[in-house]
Coordinates of C-alpha atoms (C1' of nucleotides) in Angstrom, one line a residue:
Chain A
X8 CA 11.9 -25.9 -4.6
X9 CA 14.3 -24.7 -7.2
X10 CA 17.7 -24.4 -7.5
X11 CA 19.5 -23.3 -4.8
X12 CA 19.4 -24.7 -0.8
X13 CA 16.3 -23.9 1.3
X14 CA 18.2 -23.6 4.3
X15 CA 21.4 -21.7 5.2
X16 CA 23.3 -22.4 2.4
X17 CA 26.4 -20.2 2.4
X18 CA 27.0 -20.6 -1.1
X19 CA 24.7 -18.8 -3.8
X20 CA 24.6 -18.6 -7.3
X21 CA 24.9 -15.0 -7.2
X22 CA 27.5 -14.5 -5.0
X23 CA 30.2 -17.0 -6.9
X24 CA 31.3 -14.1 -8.9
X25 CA 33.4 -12.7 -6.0
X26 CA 35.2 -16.2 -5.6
X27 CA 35.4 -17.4 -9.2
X28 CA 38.0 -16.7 -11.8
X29 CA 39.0 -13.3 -9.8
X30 CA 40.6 -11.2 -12.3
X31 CA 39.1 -7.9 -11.2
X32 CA 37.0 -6.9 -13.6
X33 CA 33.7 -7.0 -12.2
X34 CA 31.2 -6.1 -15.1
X35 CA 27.7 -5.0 -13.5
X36 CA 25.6 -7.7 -14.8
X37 CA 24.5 -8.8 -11.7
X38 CA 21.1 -7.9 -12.3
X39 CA 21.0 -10.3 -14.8
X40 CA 22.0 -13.0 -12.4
X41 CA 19.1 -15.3 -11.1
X42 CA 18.2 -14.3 -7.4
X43 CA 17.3 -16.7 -5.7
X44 CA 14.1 -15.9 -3.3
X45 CA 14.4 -19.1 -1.2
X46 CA 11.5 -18.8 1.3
X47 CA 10.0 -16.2 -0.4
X48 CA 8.7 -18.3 -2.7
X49 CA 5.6 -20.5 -1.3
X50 CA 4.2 -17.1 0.3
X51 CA 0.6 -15.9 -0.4
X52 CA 1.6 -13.0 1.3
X53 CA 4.8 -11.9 -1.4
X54 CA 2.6 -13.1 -4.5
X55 CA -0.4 -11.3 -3.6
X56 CA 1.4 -8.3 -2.7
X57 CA 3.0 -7.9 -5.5
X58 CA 0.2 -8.6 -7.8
X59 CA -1.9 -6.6 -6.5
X60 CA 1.0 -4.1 -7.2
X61 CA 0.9 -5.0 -11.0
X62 CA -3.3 -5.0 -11.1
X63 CA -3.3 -1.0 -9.2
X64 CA -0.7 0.1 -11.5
X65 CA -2.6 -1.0 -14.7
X66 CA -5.7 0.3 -13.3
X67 CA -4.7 4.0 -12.4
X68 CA -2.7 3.4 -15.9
X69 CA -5.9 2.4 -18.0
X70 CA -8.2 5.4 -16.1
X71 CA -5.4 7.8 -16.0
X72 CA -7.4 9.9 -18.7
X73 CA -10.3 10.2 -16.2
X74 CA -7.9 10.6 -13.3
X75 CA -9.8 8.0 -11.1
X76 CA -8.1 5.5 -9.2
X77 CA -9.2 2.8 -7.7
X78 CA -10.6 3.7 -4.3
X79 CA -12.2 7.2 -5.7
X80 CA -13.7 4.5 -8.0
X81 CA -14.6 2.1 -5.3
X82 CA -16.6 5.2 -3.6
X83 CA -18.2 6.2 -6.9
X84 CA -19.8 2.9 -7.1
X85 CA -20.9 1.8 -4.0
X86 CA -22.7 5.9 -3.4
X87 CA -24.1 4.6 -7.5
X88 CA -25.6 1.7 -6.4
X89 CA -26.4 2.5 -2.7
X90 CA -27.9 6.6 -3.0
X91 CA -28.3 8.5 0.2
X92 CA -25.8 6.2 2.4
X93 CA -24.0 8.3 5.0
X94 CA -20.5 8.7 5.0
X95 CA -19.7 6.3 8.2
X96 CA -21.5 3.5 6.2
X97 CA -19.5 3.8 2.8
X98 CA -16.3 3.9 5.1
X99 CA -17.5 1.1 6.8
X100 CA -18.4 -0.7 4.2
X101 CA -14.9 0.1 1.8
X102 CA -13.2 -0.7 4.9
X103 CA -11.8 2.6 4.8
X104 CA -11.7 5.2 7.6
X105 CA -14.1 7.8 8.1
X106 CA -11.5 10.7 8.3
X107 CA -9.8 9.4 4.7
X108 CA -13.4 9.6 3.7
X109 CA -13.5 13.2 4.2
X110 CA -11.1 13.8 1.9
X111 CA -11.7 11.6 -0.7
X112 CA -15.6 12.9 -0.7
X113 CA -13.8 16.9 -1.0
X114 CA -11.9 16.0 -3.6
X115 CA -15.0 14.1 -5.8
X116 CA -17.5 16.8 -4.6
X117 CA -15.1 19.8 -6.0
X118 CA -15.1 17.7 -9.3
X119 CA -18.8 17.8 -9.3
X120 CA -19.4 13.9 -9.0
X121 CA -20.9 13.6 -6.1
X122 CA -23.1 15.7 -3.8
X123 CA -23.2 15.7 0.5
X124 CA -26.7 16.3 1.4
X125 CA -28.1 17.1 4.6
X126 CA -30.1 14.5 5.8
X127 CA -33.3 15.1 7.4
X128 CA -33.6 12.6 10.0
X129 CA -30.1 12.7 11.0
X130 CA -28.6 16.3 11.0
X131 CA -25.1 15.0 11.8
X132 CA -24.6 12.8 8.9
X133 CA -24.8 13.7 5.4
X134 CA -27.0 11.6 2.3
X135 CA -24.3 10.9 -0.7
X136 CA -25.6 11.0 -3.7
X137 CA -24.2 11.1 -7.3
X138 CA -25.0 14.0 -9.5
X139 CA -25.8 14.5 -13.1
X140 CA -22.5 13.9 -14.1
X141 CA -21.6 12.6 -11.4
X142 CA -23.8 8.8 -13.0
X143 CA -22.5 10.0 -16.3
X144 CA -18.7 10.0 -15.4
X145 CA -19.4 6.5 -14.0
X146 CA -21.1 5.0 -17.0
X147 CA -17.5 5.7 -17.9
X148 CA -15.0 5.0 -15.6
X149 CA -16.8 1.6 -15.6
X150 CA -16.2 0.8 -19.5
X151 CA -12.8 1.7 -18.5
X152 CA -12.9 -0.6 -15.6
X153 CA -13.9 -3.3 -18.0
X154 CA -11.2 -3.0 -20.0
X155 CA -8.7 -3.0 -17.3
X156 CA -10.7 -5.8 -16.3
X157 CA -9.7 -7.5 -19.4
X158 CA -6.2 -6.8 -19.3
X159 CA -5.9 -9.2 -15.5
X160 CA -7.6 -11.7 -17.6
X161 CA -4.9 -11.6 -20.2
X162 CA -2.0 -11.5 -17.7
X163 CA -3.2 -14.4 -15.9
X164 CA -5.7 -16.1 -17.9
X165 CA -9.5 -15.9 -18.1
X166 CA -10.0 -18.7 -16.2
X167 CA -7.5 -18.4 -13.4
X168 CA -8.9 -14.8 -13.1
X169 CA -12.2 -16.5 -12.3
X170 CA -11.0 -18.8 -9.9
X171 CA -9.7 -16.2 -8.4
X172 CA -12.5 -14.4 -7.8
X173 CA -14.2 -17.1 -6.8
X174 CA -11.2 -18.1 -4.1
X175 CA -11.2 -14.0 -2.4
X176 CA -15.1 -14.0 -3.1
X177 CA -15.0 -13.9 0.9
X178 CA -13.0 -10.8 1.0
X179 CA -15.8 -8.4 -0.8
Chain B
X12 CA -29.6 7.2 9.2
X13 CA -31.4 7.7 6.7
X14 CA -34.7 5.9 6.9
X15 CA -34.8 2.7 5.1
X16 CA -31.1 3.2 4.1
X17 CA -32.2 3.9 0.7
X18 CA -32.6 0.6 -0.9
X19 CA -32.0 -3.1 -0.5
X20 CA -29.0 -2.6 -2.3
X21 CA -28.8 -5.2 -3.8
X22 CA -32.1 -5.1 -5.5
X23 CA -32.5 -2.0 -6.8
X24 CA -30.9 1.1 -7.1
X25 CA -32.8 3.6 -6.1
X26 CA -32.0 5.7 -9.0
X27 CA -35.0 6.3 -10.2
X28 CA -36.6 7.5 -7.2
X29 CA -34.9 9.6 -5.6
X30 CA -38.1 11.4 -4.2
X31 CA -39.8 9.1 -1.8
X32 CA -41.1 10.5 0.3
X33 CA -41.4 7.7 3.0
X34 CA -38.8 8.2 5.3
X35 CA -40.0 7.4 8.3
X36 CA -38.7 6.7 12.0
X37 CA -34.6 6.3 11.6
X38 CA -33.2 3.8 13.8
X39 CA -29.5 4.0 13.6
X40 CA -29.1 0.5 12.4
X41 CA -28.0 1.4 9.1
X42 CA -24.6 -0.4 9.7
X43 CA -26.8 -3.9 9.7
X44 CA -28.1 -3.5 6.1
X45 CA -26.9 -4.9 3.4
X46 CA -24.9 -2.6 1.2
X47 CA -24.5 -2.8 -2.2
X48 CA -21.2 -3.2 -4.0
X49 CA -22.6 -3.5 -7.5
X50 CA -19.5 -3.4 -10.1
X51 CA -17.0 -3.8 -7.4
X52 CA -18.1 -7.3 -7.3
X53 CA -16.4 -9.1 -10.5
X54 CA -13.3 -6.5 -9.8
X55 CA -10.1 -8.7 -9.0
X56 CA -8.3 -5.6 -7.8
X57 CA -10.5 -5.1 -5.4
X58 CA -10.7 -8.4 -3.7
X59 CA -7.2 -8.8 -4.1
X60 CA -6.6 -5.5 -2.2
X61 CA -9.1 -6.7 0.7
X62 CA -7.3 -9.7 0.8
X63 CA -3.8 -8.4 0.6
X64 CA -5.2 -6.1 3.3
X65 CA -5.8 -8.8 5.4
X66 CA -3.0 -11.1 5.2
X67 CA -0.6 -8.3 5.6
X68 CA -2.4 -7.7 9.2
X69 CA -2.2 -11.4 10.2
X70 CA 1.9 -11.6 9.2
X71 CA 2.1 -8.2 11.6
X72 CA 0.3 -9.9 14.5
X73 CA 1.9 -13.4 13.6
X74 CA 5.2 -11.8 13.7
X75 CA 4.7 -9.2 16.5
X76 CA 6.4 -10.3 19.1
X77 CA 9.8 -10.7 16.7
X78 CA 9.0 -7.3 15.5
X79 CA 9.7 -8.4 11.9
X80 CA 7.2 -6.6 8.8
X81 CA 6.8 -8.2 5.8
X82 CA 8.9 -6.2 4.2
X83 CA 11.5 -6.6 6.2
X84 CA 11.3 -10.4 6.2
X85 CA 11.5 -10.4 2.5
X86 CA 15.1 -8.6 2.3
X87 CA 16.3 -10.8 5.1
X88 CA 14.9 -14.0 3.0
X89 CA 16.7 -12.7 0.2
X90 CA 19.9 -11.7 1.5
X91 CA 20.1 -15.1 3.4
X92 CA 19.6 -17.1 0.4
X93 CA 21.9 -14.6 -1.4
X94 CA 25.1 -13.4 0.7
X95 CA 26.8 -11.0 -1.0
X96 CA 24.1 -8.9 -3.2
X97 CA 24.3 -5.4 -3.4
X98 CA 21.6 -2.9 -2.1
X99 CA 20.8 -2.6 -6.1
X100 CA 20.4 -6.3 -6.8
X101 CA 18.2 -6.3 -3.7
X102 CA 15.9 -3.7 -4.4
X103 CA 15.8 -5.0 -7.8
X104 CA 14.9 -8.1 -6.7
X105 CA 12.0 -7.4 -4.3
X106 CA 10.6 -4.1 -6.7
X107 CA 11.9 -2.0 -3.5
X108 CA 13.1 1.5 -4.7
X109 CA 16.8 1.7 -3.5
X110 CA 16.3 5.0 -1.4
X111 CA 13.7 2.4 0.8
X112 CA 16.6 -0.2 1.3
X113 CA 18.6 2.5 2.5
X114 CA 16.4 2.5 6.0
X115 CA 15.3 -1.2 5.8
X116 CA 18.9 -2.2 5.6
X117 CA 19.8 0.8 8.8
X118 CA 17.4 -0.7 10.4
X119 CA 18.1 -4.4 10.5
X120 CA 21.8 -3.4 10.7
X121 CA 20.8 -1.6 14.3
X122 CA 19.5 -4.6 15.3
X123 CA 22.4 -7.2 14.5
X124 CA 20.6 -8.8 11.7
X125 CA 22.5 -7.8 8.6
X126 CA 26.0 -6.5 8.0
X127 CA 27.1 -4.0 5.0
X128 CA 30.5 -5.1 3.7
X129 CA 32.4 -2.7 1.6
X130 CA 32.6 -4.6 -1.6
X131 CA 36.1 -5.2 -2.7
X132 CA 35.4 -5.5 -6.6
X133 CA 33.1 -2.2 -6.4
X134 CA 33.7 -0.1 -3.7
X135 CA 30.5 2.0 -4.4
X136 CA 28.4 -0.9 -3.7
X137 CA 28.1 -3.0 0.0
X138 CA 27.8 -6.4 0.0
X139 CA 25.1 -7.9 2.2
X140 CA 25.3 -11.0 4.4
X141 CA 23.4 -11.9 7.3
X142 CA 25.0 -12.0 10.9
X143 CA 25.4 -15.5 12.9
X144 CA 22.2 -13.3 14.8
X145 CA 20.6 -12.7 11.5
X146 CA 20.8 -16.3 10.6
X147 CA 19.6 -17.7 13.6
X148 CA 17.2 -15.0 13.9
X149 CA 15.8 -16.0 10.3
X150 CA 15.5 -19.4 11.3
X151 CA 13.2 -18.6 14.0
X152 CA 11.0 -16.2 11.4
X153 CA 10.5 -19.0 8.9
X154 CA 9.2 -21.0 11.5
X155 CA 6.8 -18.1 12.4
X156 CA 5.8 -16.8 8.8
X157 CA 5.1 -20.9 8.7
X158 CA 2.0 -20.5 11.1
X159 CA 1.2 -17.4 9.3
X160 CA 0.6 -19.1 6.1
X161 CA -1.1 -21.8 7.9
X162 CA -3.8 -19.1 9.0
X163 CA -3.7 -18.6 5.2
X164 CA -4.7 -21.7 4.5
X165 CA -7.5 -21.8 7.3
X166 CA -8.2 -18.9 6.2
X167 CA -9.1 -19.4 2.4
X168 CA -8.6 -23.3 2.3
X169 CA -5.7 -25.6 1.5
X170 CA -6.2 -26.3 -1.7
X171 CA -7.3 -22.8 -2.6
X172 CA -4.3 -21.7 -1.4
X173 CA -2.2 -23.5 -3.8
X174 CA -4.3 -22.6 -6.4
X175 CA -3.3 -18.9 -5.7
X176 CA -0.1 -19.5 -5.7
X177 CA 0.1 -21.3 -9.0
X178 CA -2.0 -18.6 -10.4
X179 CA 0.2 -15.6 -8.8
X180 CA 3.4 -17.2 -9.4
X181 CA 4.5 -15.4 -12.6
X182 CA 4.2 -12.4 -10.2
X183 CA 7.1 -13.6 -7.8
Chain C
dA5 C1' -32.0 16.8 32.6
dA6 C1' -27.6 14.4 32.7
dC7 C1' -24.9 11.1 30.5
dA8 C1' -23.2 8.3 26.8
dA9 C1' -22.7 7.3 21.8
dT10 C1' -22.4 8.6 16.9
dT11 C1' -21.2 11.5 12.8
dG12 C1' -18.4 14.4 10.3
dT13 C1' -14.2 17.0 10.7
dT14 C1' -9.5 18.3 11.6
dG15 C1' -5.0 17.2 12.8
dT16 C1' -0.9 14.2 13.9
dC17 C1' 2.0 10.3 13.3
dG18 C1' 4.3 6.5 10.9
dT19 C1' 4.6 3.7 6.6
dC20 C1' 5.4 3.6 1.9
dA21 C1' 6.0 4.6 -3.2
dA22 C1' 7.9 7.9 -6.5
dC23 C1' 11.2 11.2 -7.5
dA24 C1' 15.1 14.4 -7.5
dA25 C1' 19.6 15.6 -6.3
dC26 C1' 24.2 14.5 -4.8
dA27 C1' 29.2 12.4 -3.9
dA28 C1' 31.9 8.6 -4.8
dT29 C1' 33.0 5.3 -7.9
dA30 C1' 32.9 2.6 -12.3
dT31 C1' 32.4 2.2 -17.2
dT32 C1' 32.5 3.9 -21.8
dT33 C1' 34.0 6.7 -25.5
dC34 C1' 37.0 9.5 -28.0
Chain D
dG23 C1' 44.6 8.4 -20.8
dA24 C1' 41.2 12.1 -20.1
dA25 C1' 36.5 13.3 -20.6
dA26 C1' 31.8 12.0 -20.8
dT27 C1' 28.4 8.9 -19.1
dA28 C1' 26.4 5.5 -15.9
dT29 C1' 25.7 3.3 -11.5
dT30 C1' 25.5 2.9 -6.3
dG31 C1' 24.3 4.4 -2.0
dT32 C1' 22.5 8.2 0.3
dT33 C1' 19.5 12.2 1.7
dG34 C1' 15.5 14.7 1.1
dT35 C1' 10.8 15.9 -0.7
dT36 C1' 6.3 14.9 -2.0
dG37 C1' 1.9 12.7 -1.9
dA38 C1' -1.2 8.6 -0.9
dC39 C1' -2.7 5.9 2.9
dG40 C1' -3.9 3.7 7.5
dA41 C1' -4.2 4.3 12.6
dC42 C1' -5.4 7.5 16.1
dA43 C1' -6.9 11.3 18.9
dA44 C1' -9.6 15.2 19.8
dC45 C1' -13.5 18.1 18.9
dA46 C1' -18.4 20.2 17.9
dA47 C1' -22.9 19.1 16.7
dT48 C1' -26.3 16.0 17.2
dT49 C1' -28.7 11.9 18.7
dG50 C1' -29.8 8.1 21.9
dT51 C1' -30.1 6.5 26.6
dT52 C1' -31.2 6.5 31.5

DNA sequence: AACAATTGTTGTCGTCAACAACAATATTTC
DNA sequence: GAAATATTGTTGTTGACGACAACAATTGTT
């Protein structure tokens, strides 16, 4: 570990300037100070969390001038590359629910992307398909995707960013 | 659904088509074939969310019957390894927005955990320390979020594991 | 034909991030 | 030292999101 105790240590680094030369003038630099995360640190959980923090930010930053974030782009592609699926099998399949589907699907269907049609040997479920533009726009978002791609390659290396994806290849 | 849920996915794209007419007898097995991701696979974001998805669910269940969130056993990690902080320096910390803490902290102060002392140096800001509960409660979550990570590392593999959190840990 | 299951839809609830506004207090500036 | 500015904790609002429950229409099952 780093610095400071792993276990109950009653002293920290941070908290010394309430003890230490007193005089009262308590300047507010104790952002600056080093926090310590003790047990934090050594927790898949905390890093992934907030990484995958950083990598949703850049990516709704990086297509913010096609307003498309990520899981309106996760729909997009998998209705691309799978025409006519149903709704309950892109949810399934996104791992998202069918009822935030409905939504999601209004909101790209009023920007003329993609297109609910009635299937004919189902008349409950509906075929999703991509329109016109709706290919179009993708062609797009993707080069975008690409380049936001690049950016988690710069942040944590090419290479790591491989071995990464090769590490939560399991979670696709 | 539809018939031979439009393509093998991950073959072709049925672009192209779009009017075959083949659709034959539906069986409603749809769920069982293979779906397409296309450009989703090669996206870290997305695997990262899947995973983050996942580990978050198996800290919850890990951790159920203390009733303790990730969230929530990040601030008390932090606060144990640094009595004193202020709300601020917390929030800071752990990239929590300060109006969050606020009910985090109400919370785990309902149930014993953490105490707000007025701060005598700024009397705006609380100092935060752990209760004799809190610590010994905390003692008992590190020894749970312990198996958790073990799961992890069933999970994904040991050595991948470290691997992630050498890659990840300029995000802690 | 009666019953059960699936699909899309609507709605509610609880969590969470992002803001905005505010009172109390602290710091800075003149 | 007084006024202007900034920070801290708090409350509230908004919107995205997951988890559920209920429902009508339709399909599958017995």
């Amino acid at each position: 570990m780093s610095s400071r105790a792993a276990q109950p240590a009653l002293k920290t680094p941070v908290s010394a300037n309430g003890k230490r030369g007193g005089n009262g003038q308590a300047r507010h630099q104790e952002q600056d100070i080093e926090v310590g995360l003790d047990g934090l640190i050594g927790h898949a959980g905390y890093a992934v969390r907030r990484f995958q923090i950083w990598i949703f930010q850049d990516f709704i930053r990086t297509l913010a001038a096609v307003d498309i974030k990520p899981t309106q782009y996760s729909v997009l592609t998998v209705i691309g590359a799978n025409p006519g699926l149903s709704q309950m099998a892109v949810a399934k399949r996104l791992g998202i629910e069918r009822a935030r589907l409905v939504h999601l699907l209004d909101s790209l269907e009023d920007r003329k992307l993609v297109r609910r049609v009635q299937s004919r040997t189902d008349r409950r479920s509906h075929a999703l398909h991509l329109t016109a533009r709706g290919q179009a726009s993708l062609r797009q978002f993707k080069l975008l995707a690409a380049e936001h791609e690049r950016h988690v390659a710069e942040k944590i290396g090419a290479e790591n960013r491989e071995q990464l994806l090769r590490i939560l290849s399991a979670f696709t």
